[in-house]
Coordinates of C-alpha atoms in Angstrom, one line a residue:
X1 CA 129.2 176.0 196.2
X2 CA 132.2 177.8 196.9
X3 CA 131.5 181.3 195.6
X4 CA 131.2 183.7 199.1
X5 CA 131.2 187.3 197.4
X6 CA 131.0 188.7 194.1
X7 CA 132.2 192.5 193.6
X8 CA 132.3 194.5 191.0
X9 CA 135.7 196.4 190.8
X10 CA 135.5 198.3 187.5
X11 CA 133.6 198.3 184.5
X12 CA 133.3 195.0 183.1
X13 CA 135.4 193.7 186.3
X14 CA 134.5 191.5 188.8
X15 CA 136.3 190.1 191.8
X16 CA 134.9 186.5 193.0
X17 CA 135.7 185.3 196.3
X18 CA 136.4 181.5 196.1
X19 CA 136.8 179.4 199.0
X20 CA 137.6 175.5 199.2
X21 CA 136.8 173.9 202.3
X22 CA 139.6 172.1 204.3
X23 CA 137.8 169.0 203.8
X24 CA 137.9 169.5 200.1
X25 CA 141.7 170.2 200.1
X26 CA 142.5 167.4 202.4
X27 CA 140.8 165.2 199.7
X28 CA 142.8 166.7 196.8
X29 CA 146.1 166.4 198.6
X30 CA 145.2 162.9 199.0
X31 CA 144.4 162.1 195.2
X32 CA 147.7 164.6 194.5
X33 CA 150.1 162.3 197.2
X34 CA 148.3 159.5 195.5
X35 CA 149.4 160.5 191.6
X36 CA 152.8 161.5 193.0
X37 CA 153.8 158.9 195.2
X38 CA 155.6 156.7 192.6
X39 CA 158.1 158.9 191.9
X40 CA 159.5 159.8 195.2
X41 CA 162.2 158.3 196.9
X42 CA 163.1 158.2 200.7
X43 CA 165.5 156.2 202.4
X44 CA 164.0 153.1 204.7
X45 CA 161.3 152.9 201.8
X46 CA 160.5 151.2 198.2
X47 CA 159.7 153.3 195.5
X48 CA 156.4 154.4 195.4
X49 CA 155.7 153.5 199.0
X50 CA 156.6 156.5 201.5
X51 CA 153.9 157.4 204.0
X52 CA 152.5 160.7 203.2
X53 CA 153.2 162.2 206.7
X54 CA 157.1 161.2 206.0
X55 CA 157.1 162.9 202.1
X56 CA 155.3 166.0 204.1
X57 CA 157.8 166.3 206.9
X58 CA 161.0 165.6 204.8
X59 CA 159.7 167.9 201.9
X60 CA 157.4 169.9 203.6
X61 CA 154.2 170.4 204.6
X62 CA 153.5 172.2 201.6
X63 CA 154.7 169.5 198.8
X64 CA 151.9 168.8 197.8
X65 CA 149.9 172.4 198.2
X66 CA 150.1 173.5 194.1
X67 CA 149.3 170.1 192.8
X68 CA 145.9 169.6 195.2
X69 CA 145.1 173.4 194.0
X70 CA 145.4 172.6 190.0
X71 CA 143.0 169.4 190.9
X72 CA 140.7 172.1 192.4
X73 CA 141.1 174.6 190.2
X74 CA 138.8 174.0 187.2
X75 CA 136.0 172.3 189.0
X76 CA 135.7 175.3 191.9
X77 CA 136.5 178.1 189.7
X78 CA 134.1 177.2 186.7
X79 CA 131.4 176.3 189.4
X80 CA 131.9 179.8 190.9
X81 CA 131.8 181.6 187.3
X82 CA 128.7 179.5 186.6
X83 CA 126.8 180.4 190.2
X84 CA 127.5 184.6 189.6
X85 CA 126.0 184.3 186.2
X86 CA 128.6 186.0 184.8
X87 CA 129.5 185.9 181.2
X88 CA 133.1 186.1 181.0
X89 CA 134.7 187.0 177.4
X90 CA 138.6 185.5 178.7
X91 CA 139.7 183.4 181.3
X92 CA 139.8 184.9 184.3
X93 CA 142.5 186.2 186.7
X94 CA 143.0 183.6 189.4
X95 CA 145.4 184.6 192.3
X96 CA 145.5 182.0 195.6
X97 CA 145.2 185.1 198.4
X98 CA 145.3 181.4 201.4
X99 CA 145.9 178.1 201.9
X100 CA 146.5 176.1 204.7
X101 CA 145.3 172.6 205.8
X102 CA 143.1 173.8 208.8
X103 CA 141.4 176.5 206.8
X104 CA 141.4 175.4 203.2
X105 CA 142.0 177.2 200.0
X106 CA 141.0 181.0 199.4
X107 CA 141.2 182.3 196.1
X108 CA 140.3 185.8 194.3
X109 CA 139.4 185.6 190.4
X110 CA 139.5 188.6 188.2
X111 CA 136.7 188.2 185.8
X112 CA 136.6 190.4 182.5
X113 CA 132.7 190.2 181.5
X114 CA 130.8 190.9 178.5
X115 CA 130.0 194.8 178.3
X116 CA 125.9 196.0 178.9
X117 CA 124.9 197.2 175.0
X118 CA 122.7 199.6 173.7
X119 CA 121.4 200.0 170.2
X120 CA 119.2 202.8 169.1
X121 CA 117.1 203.0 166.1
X122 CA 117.8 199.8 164.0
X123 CA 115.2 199.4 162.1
X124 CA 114.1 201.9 159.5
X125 CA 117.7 203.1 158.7
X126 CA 117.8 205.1 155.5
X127 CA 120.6 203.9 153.0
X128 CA 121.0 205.0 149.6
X129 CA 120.9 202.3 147.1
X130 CA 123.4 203.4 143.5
X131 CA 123.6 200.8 140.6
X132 CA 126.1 202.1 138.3
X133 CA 125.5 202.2 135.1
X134 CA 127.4 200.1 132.3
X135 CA 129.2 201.8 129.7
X136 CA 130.9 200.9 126.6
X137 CA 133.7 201.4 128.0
X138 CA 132.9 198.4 130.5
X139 CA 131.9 196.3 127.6
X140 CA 135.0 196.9 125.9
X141 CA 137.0 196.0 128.7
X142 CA 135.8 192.1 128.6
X143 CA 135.6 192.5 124.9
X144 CA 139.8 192.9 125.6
X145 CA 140.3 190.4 127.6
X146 CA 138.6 188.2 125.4
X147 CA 140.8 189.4 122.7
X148 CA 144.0 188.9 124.9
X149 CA 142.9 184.9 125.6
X150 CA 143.2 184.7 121.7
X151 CA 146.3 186.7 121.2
X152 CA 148.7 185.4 119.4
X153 CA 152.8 185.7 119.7
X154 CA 154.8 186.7 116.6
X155 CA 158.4 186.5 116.4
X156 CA 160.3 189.3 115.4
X157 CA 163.1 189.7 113.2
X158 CA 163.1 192.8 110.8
X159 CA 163.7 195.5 113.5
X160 CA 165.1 195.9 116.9
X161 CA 163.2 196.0 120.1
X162 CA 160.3 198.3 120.8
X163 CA 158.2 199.1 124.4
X164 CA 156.2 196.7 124.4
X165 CA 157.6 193.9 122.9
X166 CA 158.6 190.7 124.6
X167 CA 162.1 189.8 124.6
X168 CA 164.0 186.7 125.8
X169 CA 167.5 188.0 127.6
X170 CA 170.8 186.4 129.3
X171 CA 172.2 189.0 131.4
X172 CA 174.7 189.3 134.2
X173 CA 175.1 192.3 136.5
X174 CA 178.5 193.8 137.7
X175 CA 179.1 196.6 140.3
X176 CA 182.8 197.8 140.3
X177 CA 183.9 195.1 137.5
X178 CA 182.8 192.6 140.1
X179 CA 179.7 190.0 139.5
X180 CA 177.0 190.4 142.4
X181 CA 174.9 187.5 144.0
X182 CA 171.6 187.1 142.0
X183 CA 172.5 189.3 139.0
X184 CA 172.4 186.7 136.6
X185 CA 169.8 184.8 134.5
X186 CA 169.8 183.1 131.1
X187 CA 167.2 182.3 129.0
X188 CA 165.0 185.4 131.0
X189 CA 161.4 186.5 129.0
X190 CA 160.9 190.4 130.0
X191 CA 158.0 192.4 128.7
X192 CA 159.4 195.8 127.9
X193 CA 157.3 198.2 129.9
X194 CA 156.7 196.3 132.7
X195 CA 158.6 197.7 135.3
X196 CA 159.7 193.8 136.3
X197 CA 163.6 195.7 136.3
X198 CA 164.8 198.9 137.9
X199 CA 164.4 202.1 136.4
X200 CA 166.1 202.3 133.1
X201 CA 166.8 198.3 132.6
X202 CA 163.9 197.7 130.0
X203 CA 164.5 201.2 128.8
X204 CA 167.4 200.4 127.3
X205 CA 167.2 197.3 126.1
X206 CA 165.0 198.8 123.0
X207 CA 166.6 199.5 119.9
X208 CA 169.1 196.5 119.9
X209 CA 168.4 193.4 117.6
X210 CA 168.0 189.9 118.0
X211 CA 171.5 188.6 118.2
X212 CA 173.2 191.5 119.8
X213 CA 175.3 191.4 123.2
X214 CA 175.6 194.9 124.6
X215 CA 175.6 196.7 127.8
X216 CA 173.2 198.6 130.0
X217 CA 174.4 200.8 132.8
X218 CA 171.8 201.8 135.6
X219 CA 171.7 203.0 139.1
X220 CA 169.6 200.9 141.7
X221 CA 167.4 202.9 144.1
X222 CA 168.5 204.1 147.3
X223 CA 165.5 202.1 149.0
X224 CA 166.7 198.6 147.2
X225 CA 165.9 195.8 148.8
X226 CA 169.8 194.6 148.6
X227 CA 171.8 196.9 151.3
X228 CA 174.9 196.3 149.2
X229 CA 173.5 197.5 145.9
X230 CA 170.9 200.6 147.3
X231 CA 172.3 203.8 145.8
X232 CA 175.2 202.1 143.6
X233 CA 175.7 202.0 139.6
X234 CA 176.0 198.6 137.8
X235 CA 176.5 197.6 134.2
X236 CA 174.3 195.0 133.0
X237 CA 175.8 192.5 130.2
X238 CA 172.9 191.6 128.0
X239 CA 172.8 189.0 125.3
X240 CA 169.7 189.8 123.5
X241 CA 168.1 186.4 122.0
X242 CA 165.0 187.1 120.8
X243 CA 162.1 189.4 120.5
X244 CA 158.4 188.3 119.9
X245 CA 155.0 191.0 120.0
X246 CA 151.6 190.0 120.8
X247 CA 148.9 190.6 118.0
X248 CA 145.2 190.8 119.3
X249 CA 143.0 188.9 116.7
X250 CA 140.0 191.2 115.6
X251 CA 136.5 191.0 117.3
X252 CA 134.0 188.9 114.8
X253 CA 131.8 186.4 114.5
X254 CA 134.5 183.7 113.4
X255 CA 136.4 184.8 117.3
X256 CA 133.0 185.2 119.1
X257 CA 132.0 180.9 118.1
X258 CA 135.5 179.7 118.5
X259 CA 135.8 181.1 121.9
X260 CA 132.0 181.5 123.2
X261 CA 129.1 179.8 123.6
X262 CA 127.5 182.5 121.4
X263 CA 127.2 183.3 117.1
X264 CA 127.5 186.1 116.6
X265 CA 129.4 189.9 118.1
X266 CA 125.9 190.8 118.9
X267 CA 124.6 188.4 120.7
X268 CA 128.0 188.1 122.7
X269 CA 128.1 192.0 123.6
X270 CA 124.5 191.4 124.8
X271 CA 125.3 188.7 127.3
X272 CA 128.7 190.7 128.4
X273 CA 126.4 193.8 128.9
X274 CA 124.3 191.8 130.9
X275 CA 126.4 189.9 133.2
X276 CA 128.1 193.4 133.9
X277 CA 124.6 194.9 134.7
X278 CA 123.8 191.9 137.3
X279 CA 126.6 192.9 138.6
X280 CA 126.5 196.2 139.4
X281 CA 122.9 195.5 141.0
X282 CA 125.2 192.9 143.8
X283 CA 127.9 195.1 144.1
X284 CA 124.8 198.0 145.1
X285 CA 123.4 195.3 147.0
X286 CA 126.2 194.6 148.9
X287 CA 127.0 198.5 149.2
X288 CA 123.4 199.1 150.6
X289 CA 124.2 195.9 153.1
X290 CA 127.4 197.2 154.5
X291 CA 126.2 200.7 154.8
X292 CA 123.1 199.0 156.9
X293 CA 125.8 197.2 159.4
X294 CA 128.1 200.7 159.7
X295 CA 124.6 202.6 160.5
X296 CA 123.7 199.4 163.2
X297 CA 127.6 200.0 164.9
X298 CA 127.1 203.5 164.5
X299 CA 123.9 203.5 166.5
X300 CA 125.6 201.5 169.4
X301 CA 126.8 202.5 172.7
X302 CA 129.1 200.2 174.6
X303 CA 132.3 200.5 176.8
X304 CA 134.0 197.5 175.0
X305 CA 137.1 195.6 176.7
X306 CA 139.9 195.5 174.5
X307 CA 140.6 191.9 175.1
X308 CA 137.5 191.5 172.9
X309 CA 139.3 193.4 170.2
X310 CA 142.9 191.1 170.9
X311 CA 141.0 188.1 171.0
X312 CA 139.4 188.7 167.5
X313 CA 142.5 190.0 166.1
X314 CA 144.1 186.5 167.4
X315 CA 141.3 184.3 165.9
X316 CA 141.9 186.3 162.9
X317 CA 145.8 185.1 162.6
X318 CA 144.7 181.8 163.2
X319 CA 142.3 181.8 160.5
X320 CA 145.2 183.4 157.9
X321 CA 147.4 180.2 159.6
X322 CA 144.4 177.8 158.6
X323 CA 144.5 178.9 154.9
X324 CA 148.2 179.4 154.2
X325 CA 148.2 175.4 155.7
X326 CA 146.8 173.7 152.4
X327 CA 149.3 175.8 150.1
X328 CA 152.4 174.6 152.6
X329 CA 153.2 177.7 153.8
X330 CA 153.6 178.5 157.4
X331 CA 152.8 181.8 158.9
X332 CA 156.4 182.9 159.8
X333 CA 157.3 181.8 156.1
X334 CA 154.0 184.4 154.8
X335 CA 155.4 186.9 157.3
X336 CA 159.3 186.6 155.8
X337 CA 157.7 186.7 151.9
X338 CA 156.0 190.0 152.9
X339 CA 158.0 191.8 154.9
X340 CA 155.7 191.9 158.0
X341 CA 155.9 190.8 161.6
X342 CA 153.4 189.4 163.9
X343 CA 152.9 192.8 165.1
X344 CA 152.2 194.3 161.8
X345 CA 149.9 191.2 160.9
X346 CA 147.7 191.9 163.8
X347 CA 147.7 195.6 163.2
X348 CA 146.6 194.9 159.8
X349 CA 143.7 193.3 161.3
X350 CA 142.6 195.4 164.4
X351 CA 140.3 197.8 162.8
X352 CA 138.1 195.1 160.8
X353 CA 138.7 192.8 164.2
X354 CA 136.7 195.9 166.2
X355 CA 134.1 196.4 163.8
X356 CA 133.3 192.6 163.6
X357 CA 133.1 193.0 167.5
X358 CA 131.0 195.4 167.7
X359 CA 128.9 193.9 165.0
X360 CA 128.5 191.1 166.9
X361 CA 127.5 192.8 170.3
X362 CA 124.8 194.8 168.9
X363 CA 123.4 192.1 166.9
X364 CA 123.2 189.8 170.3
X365 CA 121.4 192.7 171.8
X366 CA 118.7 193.5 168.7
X367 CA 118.4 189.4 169.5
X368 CA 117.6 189.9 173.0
X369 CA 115.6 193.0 172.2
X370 CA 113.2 190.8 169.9
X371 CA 113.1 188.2 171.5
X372 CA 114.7 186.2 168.7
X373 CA 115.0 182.4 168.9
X374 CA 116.4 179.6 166.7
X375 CA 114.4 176.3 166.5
X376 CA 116.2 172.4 167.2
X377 CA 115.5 171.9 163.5
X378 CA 117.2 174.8 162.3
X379 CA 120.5 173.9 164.2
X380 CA 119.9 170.4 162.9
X381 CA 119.8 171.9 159.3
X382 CA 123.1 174.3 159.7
X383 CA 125.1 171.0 161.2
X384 CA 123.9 169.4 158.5
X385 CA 125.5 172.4 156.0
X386 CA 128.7 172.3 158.0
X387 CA 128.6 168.2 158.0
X388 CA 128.5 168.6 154.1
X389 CA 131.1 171.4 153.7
X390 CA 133.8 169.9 156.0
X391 CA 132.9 166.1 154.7
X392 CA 132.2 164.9 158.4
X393 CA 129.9 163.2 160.0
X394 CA 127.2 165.5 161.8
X395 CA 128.3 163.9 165.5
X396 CA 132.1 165.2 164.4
X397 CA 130.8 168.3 163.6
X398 CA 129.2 168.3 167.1
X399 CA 132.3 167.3 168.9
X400 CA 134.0 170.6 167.5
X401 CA 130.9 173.0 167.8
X402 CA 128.2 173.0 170.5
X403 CA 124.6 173.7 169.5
X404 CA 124.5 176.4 171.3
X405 CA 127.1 178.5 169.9
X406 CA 125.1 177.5 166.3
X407 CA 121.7 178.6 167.6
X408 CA 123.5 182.1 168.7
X409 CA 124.5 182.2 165.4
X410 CA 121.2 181.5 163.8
X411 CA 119.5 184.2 165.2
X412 CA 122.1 187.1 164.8
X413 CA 121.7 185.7 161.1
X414 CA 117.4 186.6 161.6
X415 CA 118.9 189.8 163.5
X416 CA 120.8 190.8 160.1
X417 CA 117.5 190.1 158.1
X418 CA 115.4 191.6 160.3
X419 CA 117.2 195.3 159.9
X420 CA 117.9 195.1 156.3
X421 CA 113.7 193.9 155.8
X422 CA 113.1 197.1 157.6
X423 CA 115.7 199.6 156.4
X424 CA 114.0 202.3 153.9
X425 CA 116.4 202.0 150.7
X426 CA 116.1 205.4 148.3

């Protein structure tokens, strides 16, 4: 092998020492002439045909040099990474330090390894388990959003507008007797109240009837959106066309069988309080799980590189990429609708990004402490899942994923069991 010294330089840091034999590099030169040859030109010759020894001297000795090395490169510097037994967590560093036909290639490659963990006291971590307890104000909540699926809209024309009500507006916006760009609408529906228009918009538009044309005259906020319009007064032409409220039917036994699978109020209450009670004993459960995991991260000791953090972060941006895809909306567009940058997406991300790292080291380590294992038929089973979910076949699913990432997997899954089975819940 080519690996001559391995040194640890820092934490996490190794240096390899690589060296490719002039025999080696003569060989690569050859298959790089060999791959190149077709495209050179030199007088005297066809195409394709120059001696090597003539493409050296008129080019160089060296013209070949950084092709022959990139036909080395994977080959040597994976065998050398595989011979240390490192376990790298990014591609490494790799610096050519000599080359020469006589001696061969030297290289040096900076290696950035998976940090030494320590967890303490895993299992037997106290958590405190609350199930909160419905009330009738959580019943009526559903019993109101029940009511709002059956509302019904009433128009209104024997008073002017109220808070409240829904009106249907054309309106046009003017700032020194002069129309601005995207200040007009026709046929608009505002709910009065909403807070859909600047301060004082919706305001003002109560009290006037159906029919009426009228103005409005409001100041935008200094922090508007609109550079031209922050700070400035406008006047707003309104035609006012119509005005509708919503009425919430009543809660009774004709509602409950129209709109449930159930006969009477009663019985519908008792399912609504139920549902909300199996609820609150998952949302407990999940509390008293992710208390579990922040006691296991707490617990851990490790000097992490923060290339494991970056590289999360990134797999993280390319998972938000993956699910904007199906909706047709590419990342830069995401980033223009909200206002962020890549640098702000990312920083959004970085402190779940470290958590999930750290997660993930000290439940490798509790697998390694107990000697966890995951069987042949268990990854067959979980391909099998992932066949199903993505609607490939299992051997596609394979091409993608190796078994040995999915057996890692398994057992952090049996190291997550294995604490919460032995956490003392009060």
């Amino acid at each position: 092998m080519s690996l001559k010294a391995t040194n640890n330089v820092a934490t996490n840091k190794y240096e390899l020492e690589i060296e490719i034999s002039a025999a080696d590099f003569e060989n690569a030169l050859q298959q790089a002439y060999n791959k190149a040859k077709k495209n050179i030109s030199i007088p005297g010759f066809r195409k394709g045909k120059a001696p090597r020894k003539l493409i050296e001297k008129t080019y160089g000795e060296n013209v070949f040099f950084e092709d022959a090395v990139n036909i080395l490169y994977a080959p040597e510097v994976n065998g050398a990474i595989d011979e240390s037994g490192l376990e790298l967590v990014c591609q490494p560093e790799v610096e050519v330090t000599a080359i020469s036909k006589e001696e061969g290639v030297k290289l040096k490659a900076v290696c950035t390894t998976k940090p030494e963990v320590e967890v303490k006291d895993y299992k037997g971590i106290e958590v405190e388990k609350v199930v909160n307890a419905v009330t009738e104000e959580d019943i009526q909540k559903q019993i109101d959003q029940l009511r709002e699926k059956n509302v019904r809209i009433i128009t209104v024309d024997d008073r002017a507008a109220e808070m409240g009500d829904d009106v249907v507006i054309d309106f046009e916006g003017f700032k020194d007797d002069v129309a601005f760009d995207g200040g007009k609408a026709e046929d608009f529906t505002l709910s009065l109240g909403s807070g859909q228009f600047i301060p004082g918009f919706e305001e003002q538009i109560a009290g006037h009837s159906a029919g009426e044309d009228f103005d409005i005259n409001v100041t935008f906020p200094e922090e508007y959106q609109v550079k031209e319009l922050a700070g400035a007064p406008a006047v707003f032409k309104i035609k006012l066309k119509s005005i509708s409220k919503k009425e919430l039917p009543e809660l009774d036994d004709e509602m409950v069988k129209d709109s449930t699978d159930f006969d009477t109020v009663d019985e519908y209450k008792a399912d609504v309080k139920a549902k909300l009670e199996e609820s609150a004993e998952k949302s407990a459960d999940a509390k008293v799980e992710a208390d579990i995991i922040d006691k296991v991260i707490e617990n851990m000791t490790a000097e992490i590189p923060q290339v494991m953090f970056d590289n999360r972060v990134n797999e993280m941006v390319s998972e938000l990429e993956q699910r904007l895809a199906p909706q047709g909306i590419s990342l830069d567009l995401y980033m223009q609708y909200t206002g962020q940058t890549i640098d702000t997406v990312k920083k959004a991300y970085a402190e779940q990004a470290e958590k999930q790292v750290k997660l993930r080291l000290a439940l490798e380590k509790i697998v390694e402490l107990e000697g966890i294992e995951a069987t042949d038929e268990e990854a067959a089973a979980e391909f099998d899942k992932l066949a199903e979910t993505y609607k490939m076949d299992v051997e596609q699913v394979k091409a993608y994923i190796r078994e040995e990432d999915i057996k890692k997997d398994i057992c952090v899954g049996k190291a997550v069991d294995l604490i919460k089975e032995a956490a003392v819940i009060k």
